[in-house]
JSON list of C-alpha atoms in Angstrom, two decimals:
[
{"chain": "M", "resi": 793, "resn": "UNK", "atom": "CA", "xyz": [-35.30, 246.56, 143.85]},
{"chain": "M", "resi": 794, "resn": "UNK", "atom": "CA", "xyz": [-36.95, 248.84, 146.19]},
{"chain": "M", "resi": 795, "resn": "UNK", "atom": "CA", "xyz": [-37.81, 252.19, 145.63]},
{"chain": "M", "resi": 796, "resn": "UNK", "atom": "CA", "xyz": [-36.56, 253.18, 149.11]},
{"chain": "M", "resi": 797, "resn": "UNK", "atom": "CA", "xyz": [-33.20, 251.50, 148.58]},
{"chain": "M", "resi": 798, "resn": "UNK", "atom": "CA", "xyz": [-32.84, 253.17, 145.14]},
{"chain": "M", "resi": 799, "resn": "UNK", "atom": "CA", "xyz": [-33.81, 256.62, 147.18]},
{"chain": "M", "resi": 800, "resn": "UNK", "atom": "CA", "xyz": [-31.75, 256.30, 149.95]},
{"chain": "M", "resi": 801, "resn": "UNK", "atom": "CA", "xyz": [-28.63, 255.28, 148.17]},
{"chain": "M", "resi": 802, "resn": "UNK", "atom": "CA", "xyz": [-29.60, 258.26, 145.86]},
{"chain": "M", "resi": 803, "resn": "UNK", "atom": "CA", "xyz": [-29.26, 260.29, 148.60]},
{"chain": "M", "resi": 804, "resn": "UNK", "atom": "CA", "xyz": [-26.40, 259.08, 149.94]},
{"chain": "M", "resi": 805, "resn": "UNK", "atom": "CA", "xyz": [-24.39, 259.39, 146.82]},
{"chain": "M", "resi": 806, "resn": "UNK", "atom": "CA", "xyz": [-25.41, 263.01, 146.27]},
{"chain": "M", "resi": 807, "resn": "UNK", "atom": "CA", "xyz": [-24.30, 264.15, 149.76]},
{"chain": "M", "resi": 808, "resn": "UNK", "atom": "CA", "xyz": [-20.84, 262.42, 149.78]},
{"chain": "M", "resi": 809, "resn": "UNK", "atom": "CA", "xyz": [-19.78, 264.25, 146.36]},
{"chain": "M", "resi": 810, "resn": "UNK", "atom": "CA", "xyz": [-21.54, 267.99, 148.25]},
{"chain": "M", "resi": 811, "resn": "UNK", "atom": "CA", "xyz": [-19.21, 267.19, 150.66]},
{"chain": "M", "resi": 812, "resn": "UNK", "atom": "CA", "xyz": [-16.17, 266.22, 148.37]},
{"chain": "M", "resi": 813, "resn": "UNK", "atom": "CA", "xyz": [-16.99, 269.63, 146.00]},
{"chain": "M", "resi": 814, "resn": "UNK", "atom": "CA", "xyz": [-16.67, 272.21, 148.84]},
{"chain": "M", "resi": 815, "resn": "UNK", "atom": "CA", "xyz": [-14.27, 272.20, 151.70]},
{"chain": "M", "resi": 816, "resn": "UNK", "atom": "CA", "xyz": [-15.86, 273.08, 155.19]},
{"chain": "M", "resi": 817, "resn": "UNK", "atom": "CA", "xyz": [-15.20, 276.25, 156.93]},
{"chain": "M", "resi": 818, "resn": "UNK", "atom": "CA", "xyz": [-14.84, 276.85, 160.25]},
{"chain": "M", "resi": 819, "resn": "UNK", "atom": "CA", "xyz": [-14.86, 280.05, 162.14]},
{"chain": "M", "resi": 820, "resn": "UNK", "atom": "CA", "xyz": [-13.51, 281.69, 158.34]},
{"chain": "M", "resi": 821, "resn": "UNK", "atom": "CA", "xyz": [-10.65, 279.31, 158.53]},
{"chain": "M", "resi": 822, "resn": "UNK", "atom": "CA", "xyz": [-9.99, 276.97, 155.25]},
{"chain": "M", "resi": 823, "resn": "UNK", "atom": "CA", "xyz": [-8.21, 273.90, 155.75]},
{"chain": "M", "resi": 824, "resn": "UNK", "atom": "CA", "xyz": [-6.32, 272.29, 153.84]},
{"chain": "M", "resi": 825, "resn": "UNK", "atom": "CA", "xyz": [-4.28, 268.89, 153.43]},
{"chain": "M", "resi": 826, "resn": "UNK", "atom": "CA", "xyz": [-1.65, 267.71, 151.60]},
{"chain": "M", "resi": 827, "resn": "UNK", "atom": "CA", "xyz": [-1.80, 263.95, 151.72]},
{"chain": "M", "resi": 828, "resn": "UNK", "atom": "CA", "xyz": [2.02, 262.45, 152.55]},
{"chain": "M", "resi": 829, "resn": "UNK", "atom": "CA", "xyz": [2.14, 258.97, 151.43]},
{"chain": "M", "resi": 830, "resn": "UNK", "atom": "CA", "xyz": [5.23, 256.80, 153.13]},
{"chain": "M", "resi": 831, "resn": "UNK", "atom": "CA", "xyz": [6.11, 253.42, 151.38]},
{"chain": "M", "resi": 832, "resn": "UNK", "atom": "CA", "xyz": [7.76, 251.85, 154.05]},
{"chain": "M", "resi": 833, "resn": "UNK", "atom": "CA", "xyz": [8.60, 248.22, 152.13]},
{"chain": "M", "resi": 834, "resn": "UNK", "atom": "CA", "xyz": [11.89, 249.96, 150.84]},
{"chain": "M", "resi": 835, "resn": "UNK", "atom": "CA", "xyz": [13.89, 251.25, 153.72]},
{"chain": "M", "resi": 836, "resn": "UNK", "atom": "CA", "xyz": [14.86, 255.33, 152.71]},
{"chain": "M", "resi": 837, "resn": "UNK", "atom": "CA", "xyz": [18.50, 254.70, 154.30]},
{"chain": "M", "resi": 838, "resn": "UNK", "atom": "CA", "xyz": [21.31, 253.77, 152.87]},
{"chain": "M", "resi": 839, "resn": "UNK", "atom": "CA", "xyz": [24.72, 252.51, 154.34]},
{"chain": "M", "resi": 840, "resn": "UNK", "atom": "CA", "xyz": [27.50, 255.50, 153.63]},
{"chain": "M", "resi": 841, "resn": "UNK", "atom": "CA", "xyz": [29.61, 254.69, 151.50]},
{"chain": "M", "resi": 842, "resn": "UNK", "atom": "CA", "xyz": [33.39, 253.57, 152.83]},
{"chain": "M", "resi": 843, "resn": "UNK", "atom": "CA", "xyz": [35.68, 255.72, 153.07]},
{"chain": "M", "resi": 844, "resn": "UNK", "atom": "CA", "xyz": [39.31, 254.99, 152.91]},
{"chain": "M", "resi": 845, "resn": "UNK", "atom": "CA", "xyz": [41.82, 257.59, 154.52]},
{"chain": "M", "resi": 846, "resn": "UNK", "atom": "CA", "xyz": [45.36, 257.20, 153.95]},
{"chain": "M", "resi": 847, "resn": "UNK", "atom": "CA", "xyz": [47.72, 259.03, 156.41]},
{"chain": "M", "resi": 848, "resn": "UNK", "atom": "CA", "xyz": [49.15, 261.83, 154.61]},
{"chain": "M", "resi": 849, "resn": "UNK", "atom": "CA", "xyz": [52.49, 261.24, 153.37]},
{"chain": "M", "resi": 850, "resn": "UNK", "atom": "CA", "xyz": [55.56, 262.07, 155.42]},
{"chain": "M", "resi": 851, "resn": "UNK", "atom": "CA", "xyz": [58.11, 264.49, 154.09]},
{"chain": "M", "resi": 852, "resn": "UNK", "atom": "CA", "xyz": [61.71, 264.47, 155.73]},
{"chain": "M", "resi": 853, "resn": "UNK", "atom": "CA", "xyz": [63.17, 267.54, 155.14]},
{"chain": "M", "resi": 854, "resn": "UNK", "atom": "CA", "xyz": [67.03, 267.41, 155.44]},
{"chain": "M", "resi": 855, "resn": "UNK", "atom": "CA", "xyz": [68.90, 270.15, 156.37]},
{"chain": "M", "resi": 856, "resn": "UNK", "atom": "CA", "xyz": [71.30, 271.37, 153.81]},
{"chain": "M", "resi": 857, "resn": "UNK", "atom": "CA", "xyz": [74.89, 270.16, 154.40]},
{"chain": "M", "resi": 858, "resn": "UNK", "atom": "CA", "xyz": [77.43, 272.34, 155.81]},
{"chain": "M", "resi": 859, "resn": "UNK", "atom": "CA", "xyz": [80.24, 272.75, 153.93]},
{"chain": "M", "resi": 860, "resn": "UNK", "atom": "CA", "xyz": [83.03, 274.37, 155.61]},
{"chain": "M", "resi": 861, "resn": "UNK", "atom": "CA", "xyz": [85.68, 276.26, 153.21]},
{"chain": "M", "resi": 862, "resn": "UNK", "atom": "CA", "xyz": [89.28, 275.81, 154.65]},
{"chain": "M", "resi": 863, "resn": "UNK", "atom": "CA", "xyz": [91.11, 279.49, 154.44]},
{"chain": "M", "resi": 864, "resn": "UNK", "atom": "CA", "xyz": [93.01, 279.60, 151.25]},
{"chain": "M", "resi": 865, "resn": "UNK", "atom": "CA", "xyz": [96.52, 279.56, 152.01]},
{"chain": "M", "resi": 866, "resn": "UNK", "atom": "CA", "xyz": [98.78, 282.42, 150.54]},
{"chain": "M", "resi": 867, "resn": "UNK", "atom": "CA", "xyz": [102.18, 282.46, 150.69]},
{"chain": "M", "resi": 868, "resn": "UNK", "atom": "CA", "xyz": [103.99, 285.08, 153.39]},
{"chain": "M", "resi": 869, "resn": "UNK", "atom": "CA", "xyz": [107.57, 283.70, 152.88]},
{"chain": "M", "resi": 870, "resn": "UNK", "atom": "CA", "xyz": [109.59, 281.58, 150.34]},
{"chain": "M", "resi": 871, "resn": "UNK", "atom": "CA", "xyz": [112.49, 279.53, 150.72]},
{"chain": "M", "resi": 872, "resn": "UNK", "atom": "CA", "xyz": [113.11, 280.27, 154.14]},
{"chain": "M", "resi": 873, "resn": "UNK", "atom": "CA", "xyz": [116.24, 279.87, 155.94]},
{"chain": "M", "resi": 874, "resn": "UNK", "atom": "CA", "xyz": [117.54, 279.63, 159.65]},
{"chain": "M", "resi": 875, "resn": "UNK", "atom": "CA", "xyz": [120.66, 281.72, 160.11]},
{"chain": "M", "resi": 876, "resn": "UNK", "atom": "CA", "xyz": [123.54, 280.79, 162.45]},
{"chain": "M", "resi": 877, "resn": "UNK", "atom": "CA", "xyz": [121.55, 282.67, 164.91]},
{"chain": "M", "resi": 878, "resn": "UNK", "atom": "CA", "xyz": [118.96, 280.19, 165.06]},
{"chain": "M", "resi": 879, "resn": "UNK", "atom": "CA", "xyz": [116.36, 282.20, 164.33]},
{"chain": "M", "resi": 880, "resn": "UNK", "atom": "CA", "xyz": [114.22, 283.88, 161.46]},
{"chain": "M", "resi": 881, "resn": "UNK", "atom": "CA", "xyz": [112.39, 286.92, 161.80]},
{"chain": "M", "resi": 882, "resn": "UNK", "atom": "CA", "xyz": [109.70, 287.62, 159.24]},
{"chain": "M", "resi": 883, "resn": "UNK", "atom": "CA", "xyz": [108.08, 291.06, 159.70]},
{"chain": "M", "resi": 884, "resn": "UNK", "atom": "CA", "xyz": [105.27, 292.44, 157.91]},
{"chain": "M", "resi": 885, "resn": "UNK", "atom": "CA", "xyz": [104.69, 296.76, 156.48]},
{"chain": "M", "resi": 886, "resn": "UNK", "atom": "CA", "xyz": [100.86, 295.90, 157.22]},
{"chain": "M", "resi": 887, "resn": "UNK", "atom": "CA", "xyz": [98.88, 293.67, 159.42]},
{"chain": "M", "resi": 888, "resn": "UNK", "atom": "CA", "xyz": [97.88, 290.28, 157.85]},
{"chain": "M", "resi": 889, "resn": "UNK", "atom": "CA", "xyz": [94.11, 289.00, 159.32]},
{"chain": "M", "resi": 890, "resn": "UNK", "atom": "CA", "xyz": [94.99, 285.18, 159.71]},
{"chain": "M", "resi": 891, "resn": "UNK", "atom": "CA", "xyz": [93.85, 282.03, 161.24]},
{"chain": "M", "resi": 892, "resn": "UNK", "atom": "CA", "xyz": [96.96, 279.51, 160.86]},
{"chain": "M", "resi": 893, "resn": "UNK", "atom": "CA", "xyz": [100.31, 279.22, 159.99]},
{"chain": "M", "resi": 894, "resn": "UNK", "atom": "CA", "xyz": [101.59, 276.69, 158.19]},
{"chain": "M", "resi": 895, "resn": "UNK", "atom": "CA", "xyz": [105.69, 275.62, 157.72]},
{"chain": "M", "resi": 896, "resn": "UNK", "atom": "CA", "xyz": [105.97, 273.71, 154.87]},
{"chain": "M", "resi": 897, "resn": "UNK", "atom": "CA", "xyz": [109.18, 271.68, 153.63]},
{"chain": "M", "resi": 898, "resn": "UNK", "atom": "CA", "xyz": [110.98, 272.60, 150.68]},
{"chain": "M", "resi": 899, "resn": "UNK", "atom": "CA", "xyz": [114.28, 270.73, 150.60]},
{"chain": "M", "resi": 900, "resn": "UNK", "atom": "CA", "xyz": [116.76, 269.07, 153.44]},
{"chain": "M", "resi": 901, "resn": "UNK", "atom": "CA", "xyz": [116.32, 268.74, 157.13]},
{"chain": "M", "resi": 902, "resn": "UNK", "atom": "CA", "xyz": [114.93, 271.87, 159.34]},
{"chain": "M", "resi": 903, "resn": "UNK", "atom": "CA", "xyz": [114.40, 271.34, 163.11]},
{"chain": "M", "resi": 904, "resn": "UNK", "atom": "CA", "xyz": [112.14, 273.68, 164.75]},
{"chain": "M", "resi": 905, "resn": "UNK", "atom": "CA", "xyz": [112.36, 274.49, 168.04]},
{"chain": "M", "resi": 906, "resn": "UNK", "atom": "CA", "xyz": [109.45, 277.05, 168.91]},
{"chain": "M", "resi": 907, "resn": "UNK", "atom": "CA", "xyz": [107.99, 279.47, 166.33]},
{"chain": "M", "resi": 908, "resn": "UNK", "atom": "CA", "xyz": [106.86, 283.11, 168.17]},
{"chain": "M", "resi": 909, "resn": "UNK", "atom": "CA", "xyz": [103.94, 285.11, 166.87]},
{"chain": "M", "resi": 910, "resn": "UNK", "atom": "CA", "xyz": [103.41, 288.94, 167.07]},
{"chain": "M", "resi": 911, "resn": "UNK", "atom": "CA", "xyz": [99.70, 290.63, 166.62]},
{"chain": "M", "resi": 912, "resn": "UNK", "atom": "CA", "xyz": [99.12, 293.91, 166.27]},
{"chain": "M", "resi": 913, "resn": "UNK", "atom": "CA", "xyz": [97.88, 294.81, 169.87]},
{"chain": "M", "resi": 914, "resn": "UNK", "atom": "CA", "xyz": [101.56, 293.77, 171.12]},
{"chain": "M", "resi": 915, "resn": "UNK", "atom": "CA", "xyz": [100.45, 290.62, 172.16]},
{"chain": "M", "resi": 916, "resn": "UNK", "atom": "CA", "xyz": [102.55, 287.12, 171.25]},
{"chain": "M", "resi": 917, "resn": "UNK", "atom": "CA", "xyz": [102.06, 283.83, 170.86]},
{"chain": "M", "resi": 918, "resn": "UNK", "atom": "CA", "xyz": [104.67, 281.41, 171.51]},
{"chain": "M", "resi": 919, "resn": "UNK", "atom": "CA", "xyz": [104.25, 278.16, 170.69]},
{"chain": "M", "resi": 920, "resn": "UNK", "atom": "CA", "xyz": [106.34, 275.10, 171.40]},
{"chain": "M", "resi": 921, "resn": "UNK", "atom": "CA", "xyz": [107.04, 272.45, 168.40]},
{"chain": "M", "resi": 922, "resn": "UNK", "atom": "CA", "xyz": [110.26, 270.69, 169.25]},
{"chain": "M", "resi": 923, "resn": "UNK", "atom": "CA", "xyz": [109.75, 269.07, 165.21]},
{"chain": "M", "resi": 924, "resn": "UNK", "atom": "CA", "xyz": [111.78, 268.18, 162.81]},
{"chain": "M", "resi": 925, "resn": "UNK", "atom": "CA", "xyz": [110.51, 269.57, 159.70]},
{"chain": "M", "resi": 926, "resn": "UNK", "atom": "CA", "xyz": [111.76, 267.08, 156.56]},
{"chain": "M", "resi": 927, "resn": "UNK", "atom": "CA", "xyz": [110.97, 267.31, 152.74]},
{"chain": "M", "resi": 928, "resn": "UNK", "atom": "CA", "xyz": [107.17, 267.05, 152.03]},
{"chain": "M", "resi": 929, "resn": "UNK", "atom": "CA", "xyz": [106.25, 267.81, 156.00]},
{"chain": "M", "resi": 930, "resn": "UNK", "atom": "CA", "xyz": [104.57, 270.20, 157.13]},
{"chain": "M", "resi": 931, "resn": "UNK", "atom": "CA", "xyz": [104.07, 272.35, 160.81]},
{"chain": "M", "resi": 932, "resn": "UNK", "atom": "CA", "xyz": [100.31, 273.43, 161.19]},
{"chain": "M", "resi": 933, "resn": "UNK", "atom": "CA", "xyz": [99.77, 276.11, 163.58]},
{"chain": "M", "resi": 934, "resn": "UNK", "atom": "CA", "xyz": [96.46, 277.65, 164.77]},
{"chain": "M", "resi": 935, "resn": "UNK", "atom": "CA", "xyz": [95.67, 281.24, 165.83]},
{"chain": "M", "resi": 936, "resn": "UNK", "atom": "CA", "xyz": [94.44, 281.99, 169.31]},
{"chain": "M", "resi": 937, "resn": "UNK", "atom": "CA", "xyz": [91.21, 283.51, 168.73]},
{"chain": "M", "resi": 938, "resn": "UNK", "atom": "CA", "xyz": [89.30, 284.04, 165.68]},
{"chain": "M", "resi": 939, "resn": "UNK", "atom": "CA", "xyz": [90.79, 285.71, 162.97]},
{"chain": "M", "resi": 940, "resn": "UNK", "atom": "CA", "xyz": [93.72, 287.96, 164.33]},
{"chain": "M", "resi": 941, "resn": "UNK", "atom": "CA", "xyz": [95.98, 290.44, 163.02]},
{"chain": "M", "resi": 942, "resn": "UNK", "atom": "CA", "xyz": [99.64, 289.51, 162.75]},
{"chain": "M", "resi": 943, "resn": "UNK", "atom": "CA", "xyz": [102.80, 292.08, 162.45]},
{"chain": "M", "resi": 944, "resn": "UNK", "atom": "CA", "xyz": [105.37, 289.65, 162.94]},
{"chain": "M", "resi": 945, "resn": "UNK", "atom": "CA", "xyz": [106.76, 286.06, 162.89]},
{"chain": "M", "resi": 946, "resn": "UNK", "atom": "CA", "xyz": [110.02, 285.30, 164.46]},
{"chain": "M", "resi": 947, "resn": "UNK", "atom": "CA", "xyz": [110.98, 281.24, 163.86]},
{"chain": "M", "resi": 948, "resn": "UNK", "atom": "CA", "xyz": [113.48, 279.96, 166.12]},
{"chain": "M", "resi": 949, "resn": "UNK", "atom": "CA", "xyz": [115.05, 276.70, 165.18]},
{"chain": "M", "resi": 950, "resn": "UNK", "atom": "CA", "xyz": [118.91, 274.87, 163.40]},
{"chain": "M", "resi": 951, "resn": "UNK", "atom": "CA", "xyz": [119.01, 273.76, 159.54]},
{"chain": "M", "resi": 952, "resn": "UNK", "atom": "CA", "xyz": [120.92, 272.18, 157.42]},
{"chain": "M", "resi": 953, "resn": "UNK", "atom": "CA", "xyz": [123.11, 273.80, 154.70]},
{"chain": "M", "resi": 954, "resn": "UNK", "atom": "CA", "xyz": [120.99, 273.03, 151.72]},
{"chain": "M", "resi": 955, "resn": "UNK", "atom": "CA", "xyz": [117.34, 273.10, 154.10]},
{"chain": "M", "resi": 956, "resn": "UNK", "atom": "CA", "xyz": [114.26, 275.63, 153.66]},
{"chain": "M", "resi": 957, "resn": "UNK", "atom": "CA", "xyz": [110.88, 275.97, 154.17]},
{"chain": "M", "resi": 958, "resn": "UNK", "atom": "CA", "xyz": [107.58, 278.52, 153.36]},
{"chain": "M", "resi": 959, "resn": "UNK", "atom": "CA", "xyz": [105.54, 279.71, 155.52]},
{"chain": "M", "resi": 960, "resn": "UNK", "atom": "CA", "xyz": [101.95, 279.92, 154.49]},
{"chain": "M", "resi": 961, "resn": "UNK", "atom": "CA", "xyz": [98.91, 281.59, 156.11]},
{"chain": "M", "resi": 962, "resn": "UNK", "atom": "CA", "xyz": [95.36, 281.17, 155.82]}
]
C-alpha cells in the first residue's frame, strides 16, 4: 500500500471522530438531537375493543292500590216498628255525621213507602222507596253530600204484626 493512501485515510479517520467528540456551535447556540426511531413493520394501532351496551333495564313502578274502607255501620235503632200511624219517627239528643242509611230486616214483612231525613241546618231529604222490605233484605240509602249531620229520621211505611227492622248508619 501507498503511503499517501495510508495518510490520507489517516487523516480522514482523525477528523470524523474531532467532529463526533465536540458538537458545533453556532452563534453560542448548542444543538442538540434526540434521535426518534419509528418501526413502521408493526402498525402502533389497535382495533378498540367491542363494546356491548345493554339498554338499561326497565322498572314499572305500580301505583299502590286503593283500597277504599266502607263506613262501619253502627246501629241507630233496633227492632223497629211502624205504628198504626204509618210512620216512625227516630230523633236524635245530638247530631250524628253520616253517609248512608241502611234498613235492614229483622223478622216478617215491612213495606216502605218513603223514608224522610232531617240534618241539622233544617234541611230534609225525602226519598222515595215504594219497597217491600222482607227477612234478610235490606234498604240502602245514600246521603246528599259528603258526610252530613243528621237530627232526625222519620220512616213512613205499613207492617205486619210480628215485622221489624234496624236502621243502621255509616
Amino acid at each position: 500500500m501507498n503511503i499517501k493512501s495510508i495518510l490520507v485515510a489517516a487523516l480522514v479517520l482523525g477528523s470524523s471522530s474531532l467532529a463526533l467528540a465536540q458538537p458545533a456551535r453556532q452563534g453560542g447556540v448548542t444543538v442538540q438531537s434526540s434521535a426518534d426511531i419509528r418501526d413502521h413493520r408493526t402498525p402502533d394501532y389497535r382495533p378498540a375493543p367491542v363494546v356491548v351496551v345493554k339498554p338499561a333495564p326497565v322498572i314499572v313502578v305500580k301505583p299502590a292500590p286503593i283500597v277504599v274502607h266502607r263506613p262501619m255501620l253502627r246501629m241507630l235503632a233496633n227492632d223497629t216498628t211502624i205504628n198504626r200511624t204509618g210512620r216512625n219517627t227516630l230523633t236524635f239528643a245530638r247530631p250524628l255525621q253520616l253517609q248512608s242509611i241502611k234498613l235492614q230486616a229483622q223478622s216478617g214483612k215491612t213495606s216502605i213507602r218513603q223514608v224522610a231525613i232531617k240534618f241539622a241546618n233544617g234541611r230534609e231529604q225525602i226519598v222515595q222507596e215504594n219497597q217491600l222490605l222482607t227477612r234478610n233484605g235490606s234498604i240502602h240509602i245514600d246521603l246528599n253530600g259528603n258526610v252530613r249531620n243528621v237530627t232526625g229520621i222519620v220512616i213512613y211505611g205499613q207492617g205486619g204484626a210480628r215485622s221489624s227492622f234496624d236502621v243502621l248508619g255509616a
